[in-house]
Amino acid sequence: MSLAAVKTWCLRLLPVVFFLLWYYYCYFLKSCGVISKSPVPRKSFCENLSPKKWETLDFNIARANSLFLKLEDFFWQQRPSSLPLPYGLKGSELFLLKILAVTASYKMPESISKLDCRTCVVVGNGYGVKNSSLGPVINKYDIVIRLNNAPVRGYENDVGNKSTLRFFYPESASPNPDAHNDPDTLMVLVPFKQNDLRWLKEILYNEKRVRKGFWKPPPQIWQGKSSHIRILDPYFLYQTASKVLKIPVQPKGKEKPVHPTTGILAIYVALSYCDVVHVAGFGYPQSKNQKHPIHYYGSDTMKSMKDSYHDLSHEAEALKRLEDAGLIQYLHPHS
Ligand SMILES: *[C@@H]1O[C@H](CO)[C@@H](O)[C@H](O)[C@H]1NC(C)=O
Ligand SMILES: *[C@@H]1O[C@H](CO)[C@@H](O)[C@H](O)[C@H]1NC(C)=O
């Protein structure tokens, strides 16, 4: 072989050598983000499930097949509630009867409930998901749970555009659910207080709205379809408070009550209903700067969270425990 021929060969081999080096770098060191371990929510996750996911944390729960309140629950009084909202139904029965009489279905879509293994992602509203390009990943889960009035249109690249369930309460409702949801998204009301049920009843029956008793005016006109409304069983908020956060569920004197956020509640519901639970957009900025934005949309800052009914650092610790126990997995780096 002439020197020139050897040279040409070497040049031809060069890309191969580089490719092998790059592959080694990516694959074994998992550090280049192309062949990354980015979670793919398909059946691979369902294969090595540990059936005892709960035992590690002593939550002691069976797989939940029904998440929503049913009209039948009230006729047979199977479990009369000893607590008022948000943790029980005491005193709210009549509002519920009226609501459930017109919402007609209390179920998840059959296409989801029949799955042997349900993969879920809970998309929080946190700044951490901004510019993450996780949209296509999020869209692949069987169930995508969204919170409150977080927008989707215009943010699809980061948060996807599939919405299976949206958890909300009157103060966090957007007037037209169709604007940022799919036509078949289930709108899941999380009742925190009796007025929340009254609000929905007044809307469904087109009665005069009572405006008092909200910490922020809820929409007076709400265009959700009654067939797509579900009422979350307060059992889940009770469990989130007592088992996950370990906060008191009985009101104590004049102290301002502390309730779980819809975010951690949604994670608990997902853990009860799904076999795989991944999360994105949870956590608050580390920065002590009160002007740091907290959502992937809009301009709310840390400052706006100061007077809320939530204990955010307590929730952050609970999330860390769930993550450390392998019950939830984040889709993006987080603090
Ligand atoms: C997101 O991307 C936009 C446009 O590329 C950029 O201006 C912005 O600073 C980025 N935000 C974050 C949080 O990285
Ligand atoms: C999500 O976006 C894709 C691509 O634009 C579109 O084909 C699909 O119909 C959208 N899905 C929903 C539920 O909006």
XYZ file of C-alpha atoms and ligand atoms in Angstrom:
363
model
C 0.000 0.000 0.000
C 1.281 3.416 -0.860
C 1.581 6.085 1.754
C -1.250 8.013 0.087
C -3.561 4.985 0.317
C -2.798 4.522 4.020
C -3.533 8.173 4.570
C -6.897 7.911 2.823
C -7.800 4.871 4.926
C -6.896 6.616 8.088
C -9.046 9.554 7.106
C -11.937 7.224 6.396
C -11.530 5.480 9.704
C -11.354 8.684 11.644
C -15.136 9.272 11.828
C -15.641 5.681 12.969
C -13.110 6.125 15.741
C -14.732 9.355 16.790
C -18.147 7.773 16.733
C -16.977 4.911 18.946
C -15.383 7.316 21.393
C -18.535 9.441 21.495
C -20.692 6.357 21.943
C -18.519 5.138 24.787
C -18.674 8.564 26.364
C -22.426 8.773 26.061
C -23.401 5.245 26.822
C -21.144 4.355 29.685
C -20.859 7.746 31.235
C -24.471 8.653 30.478
C -23.430 12.173 30.181
C -24.209 13.564 26.796
C -27.971 13.640 26.765
C -28.358 11.904 23.421
C -28.337 8.274 24.509
C -29.413 9.441 27.917
C -31.478 7.428 30.313
C -34.340 9.846 29.840
C -37.380 7.940 31.056
C -39.469 6.395 28.300
C -42.861 5.799 29.810
C -43.647 2.596 28.040
C -44.013 -0.881 29.216
C -40.332 -1.166 30.095
C -41.275 0.641 33.284
C -44.053 -1.767 33.935
C -41.825 -4.808 33.722
C -39.774 -4.452 36.870
C -42.339 -2.986 39.167
C -42.054 -3.740 42.779
C -45.510 -4.771 43.979
C -44.706 -3.506 47.434
C -44.062 0.072 46.493
C -45.962 1.302 49.510
C -44.345 -0.771 52.186
C -41.183 1.248 52.157
C -43.089 4.248 53.432
C -45.707 2.511 55.510
C -48.618 4.071 53.642
C -50.487 0.836 53.616
C -52.784 1.347 50.664
C -54.410 -0.884 48.095
C -54.506 0.045 44.422
C -57.376 2.464 44.055
C -59.810 1.838 41.275
C -62.200 4.604 42.025
C -61.062 8.126 42.585
C -64.295 10.057 42.307
C -67.414 10.416 44.393
C -70.455 8.489 43.211
C -74.117 9.117 43.771
C -74.498 5.618 45.202
C -72.129 6.484 48.036
C -74.845 8.657 49.526
C -77.776 6.313 49.261
C -76.222 3.518 51.221
C -74.229 5.648 53.595
C -71.388 3.199 53.445
C -68.974 5.496 55.122
C -70.610 8.389 56.834
C -67.997 11.042 57.211
C -67.007 12.337 60.598
C -64.981 15.224 59.203
C -66.107 18.251 57.202
C -64.312 19.337 54.032
C -61.586 19.295 52.936
C -61.000 15.905 54.570
C -64.546 14.534 54.774
C -68.064 15.165 53.526
C -69.844 15.955 56.750
C -72.412 18.661 56.127
C -71.868 18.772 52.357
C -74.093 15.857 51.415
C -76.932 17.866 49.913
C -74.718 19.896 47.617
C -73.068 16.701 46.489
C -76.348 14.945 45.805
C -77.394 17.765 43.540
C -74.061 17.885 41.723
C -73.723 14.145 41.251
C -77.291 13.921 39.987
C -76.308 15.898 36.884
C -72.693 14.910 36.284
C -73.834 11.412 35.313
C -70.510 9.589 35.209
C -68.143 8.950 38.090
C -65.582 6.936 36.189
C -62.283 7.112 34.398
C -62.451 6.400 30.666
C -62.508 2.675 30.031
C -59.425 2.926 27.804
C -57.477 3.854 30.941
C -59.156 1.839 33.670
C -58.684 -1.395 31.748
C -54.894 -1.029 31.462
C -52.874 -3.606 33.385
C -50.148 -1.117 33.952
C -50.918 2.574 34.064
C -48.155 5.081 33.429
C -48.763 8.562 34.805
C -47.050 11.895 34.780
C -48.010 14.735 37.073
C -47.096 18.069 35.520
C -46.602 20.686 38.196
C -46.631 24.362 37.364
C -43.078 25.050 38.476
C -40.458 27.105 36.686
C -38.237 24.017 36.512
C -40.049 22.691 33.446
C -39.468 25.889 31.461
C -37.320 25.299 28.366
C -37.136 21.598 29.238
C -38.478 20.424 25.841
C -40.251 17.627 27.719
C -43.507 18.041 25.786
C -43.161 14.985 23.527
C -42.095 12.831 26.513
C -45.039 13.991 28.622
C -47.512 13.252 25.816
C -46.537 9.573 25.853
C -47.920 8.685 29.280
C -51.299 6.972 29.619
C -52.428 9.633 32.064
C -51.261 13.242 32.151
C -52.415 15.114 35.247
C -52.360 18.908 35.211
C -53.066 21.405 37.939
C -55.260 24.427 38.405
C -55.270 26.901 35.537
C -51.821 26.151 34.137
C -51.823 26.895 30.403
C -50.884 24.415 27.711
C -51.282 26.336 24.454
C -48.078 28.152 23.699
C -46.090 25.911 26.075
C -46.529 22.576 24.272
C -42.849 22.100 23.683
C -42.127 22.075 27.427
C -45.301 20.639 28.943
C -46.949 18.692 26.093
C -50.553 19.059 25.032
C -52.232 15.917 26.360
C -54.369 16.367 29.471
C -56.189 13.402 30.932
C -57.123 14.895 34.291
C -57.036 18.462 35.472
C -57.322 19.065 39.216
C -58.803 22.401 40.208
C -60.902 24.292 42.743
C -63.095 27.350 42.109
C -60.403 29.952 42.789
C -58.031 28.201 40.399
C -60.559 27.471 37.658
C -60.206 29.084 34.287
C -63.564 30.159 32.854
C -63.255 28.107 29.691
C -61.653 24.695 30.262
C -61.568 24.005 26.527
C -59.005 26.744 26.009
C -56.160 24.676 27.486
C -57.432 21.109 27.643
C -58.410 18.347 25.225
C -62.107 17.957 24.505
C -62.101 14.796 26.634
C -60.063 16.016 29.624
C -61.775 15.165 32.901
C -62.143 18.225 35.102
C -61.569 17.034 38.657
C -62.888 19.367 41.333
C -60.965 19.188 44.582
C -63.429 20.521 47.154
C -61.581 22.343 49.932
C -64.681 23.853 51.502
C -68.450 23.716 51.255
C -68.553 26.879 49.167
C -66.591 25.082 46.479
C -69.423 22.598 46.032
C -71.991 25.340 46.243
C -70.162 27.175 43.431
C -70.349 24.147 41.169
C -73.986 23.470 42.056
C -74.920 27.070 41.221
C -73.185 26.796 37.893
C -74.680 23.449 36.971
C -78.193 24.568 37.902
C -77.657 28.107 36.673
C -78.668 29.579 40.012
C -77.787 32.939 41.421
C -74.133 32.899 42.432
C -73.149 33.511 46.030
C -69.966 35.521 45.785
C -68.831 35.430 49.382
C -66.575 32.864 50.961
C -63.718 32.659 48.482
C -60.199 33.954 48.901
C -60.249 35.042 45.269
C -63.343 35.504 43.103
C -64.006 32.306 41.145
C -65.412 32.502 37.598
C -69.107 33.331 37.582
C -69.453 31.641 34.243
C -67.683 28.352 33.816
C -67.977 26.448 30.574
C -66.967 22.946 31.675
C -69.131 20.147 30.317
C -71.108 18.399 33.050
C -70.315 14.984 31.559
C -66.590 15.692 32.103
C -66.787 16.860 35.698
C -65.596 14.583 38.474
C -65.428 15.254 42.214
C -62.325 13.899 43.879
C -63.077 11.758 46.919
C -61.836 13.735 49.975
C -60.307 10.488 51.164
C -57.302 11.296 48.995
C -56.721 14.696 50.554
C -57.135 13.125 53.972
C -54.502 10.520 53.151
C -52.160 13.101 51.655
C -52.376 15.190 54.821
C -52.235 12.399 57.359
C -49.945 9.865 55.679
C -47.711 11.810 53.325
C -47.393 15.173 55.061
C -48.363 14.095 58.560
C -50.210 17.313 59.279
C -53.274 17.595 61.535
C -56.629 16.990 59.877
C -58.715 18.325 62.747
C -58.869 22.112 62.897
C -57.037 23.409 65.924
C -58.612 26.445 67.565
C -57.967 29.702 65.776
C -54.806 28.647 63.996
C -54.851 29.143 60.265
C -55.324 25.681 58.773
C -52.619 24.157 56.598
C -53.787 22.055 53.681
C -51.854 20.078 51.082
C -51.373 21.740 47.693
C -53.197 20.289 44.694
C -49.733 19.314 43.447
C -48.816 16.925 46.221
C -52.401 15.708 46.316
C -52.191 14.852 42.610
C -48.988 12.914 43.247
C -50.665 10.921 45.992
C -53.656 10.198 43.724
C -51.275 9.095 40.976
C -49.439 6.818 43.397
C -52.758 5.254 44.356
C -54.056 4.787 40.839
C -50.989 4.338 38.627
C -48.195 1.821 38.466
C -45.571 4.276 37.266
C -45.486 7.854 38.526
C -43.202 10.459 37.020
C -43.298 14.152 37.762
C -42.175 17.389 36.150
C -42.444 21.009 37.212
C -42.317 20.410 40.956
C -40.174 22.312 43.392
C -39.590 25.994 43.973
C -36.519 28.004 43.039
C -33.638 27.677 45.466
C -32.977 31.335 45.044
C -33.765 33.467 48.059
C -34.719 36.200 45.656
C -38.396 36.906 46.302
C -38.717 38.155 42.724
C -37.748 34.848 41.137
C -40.592 33.531 38.959
C -42.209 30.359 40.294
C -44.293 29.144 37.351
C -43.410 28.163 33.802
C -45.946 30.787 32.696
C -47.010 34.216 33.891
C -45.165 36.368 36.370
C -45.988 35.071 39.872
C -42.996 35.197 42.167
C -42.003 33.573 45.448
C -43.500 36.575 47.154
C -47.020 35.583 46.053
C -46.762 32.272 47.918
C -46.081 33.822 51.290
C -49.645 34.004 52.536
C -50.877 30.710 51.187
C -52.508 27.892 53.120
C -49.550 25.658 52.359
C -46.346 24.672 54.053
C -44.011 24.496 51.108
C -40.802 23.391 52.788
C -42.678 20.602 54.500
C -44.010 19.471 51.126
C -40.557 19.643 49.615
C -39.280 17.239 52.282
C -42.183 14.868 51.649
C -41.460 14.898 47.915
C -37.833 14.126 48.630
C -38.859 11.107 50.721
C -41.074 9.836 47.892
C -38.251 10.304 45.434
C -35.660 8.645 47.671
C -37.975 5.675 48.141
C -38.211 5.341 44.351
C -41.959 5.938 44.300
C -41.712 8.956 42.023
C -39.147 9.932 39.429
C -38.445 13.416 38.109
C -38.201 13.985 34.371
C -35.714 16.813 34.730
C -32.900 17.882 37.024
C -34.220 19.677 40.064
C -33.049 21.187 43.280
C -35.733 29.854 27.727
O -35.415 30.102 26.383
C -35.562 31.462 26.011
C -35.392 31.570 24.525
O -34.388 30.702 24.052
C -34.573 32.307 26.800
O -34.721 33.659 26.486
C -34.847 32.104 28.296
O -33.887 32.770 29.069
C -34.825 30.624 28.663
N -35.268 30.486 30.022
C -34.715 29.614 30.876
C -35.318 29.531 32.202
O -33.779 28.914 30.572
C -51.142 17.849 20.271
O -50.340 18.385 19.253
C -50.223 17.527 18.121
C -49.218 18.142 17.177
O -49.487 19.486 16.956
C -51.590 17.321 17.501
O -51.500 16.437 16.396
C -52.520 16.721 18.537
O -53.823 16.590 18.010
C -52.548 17.587 19.776
N -53.296 16.889 20.795
C -54.148 17.496 21.580
C -54.840 16.622 22.557
O -54.345 18.706 21.549
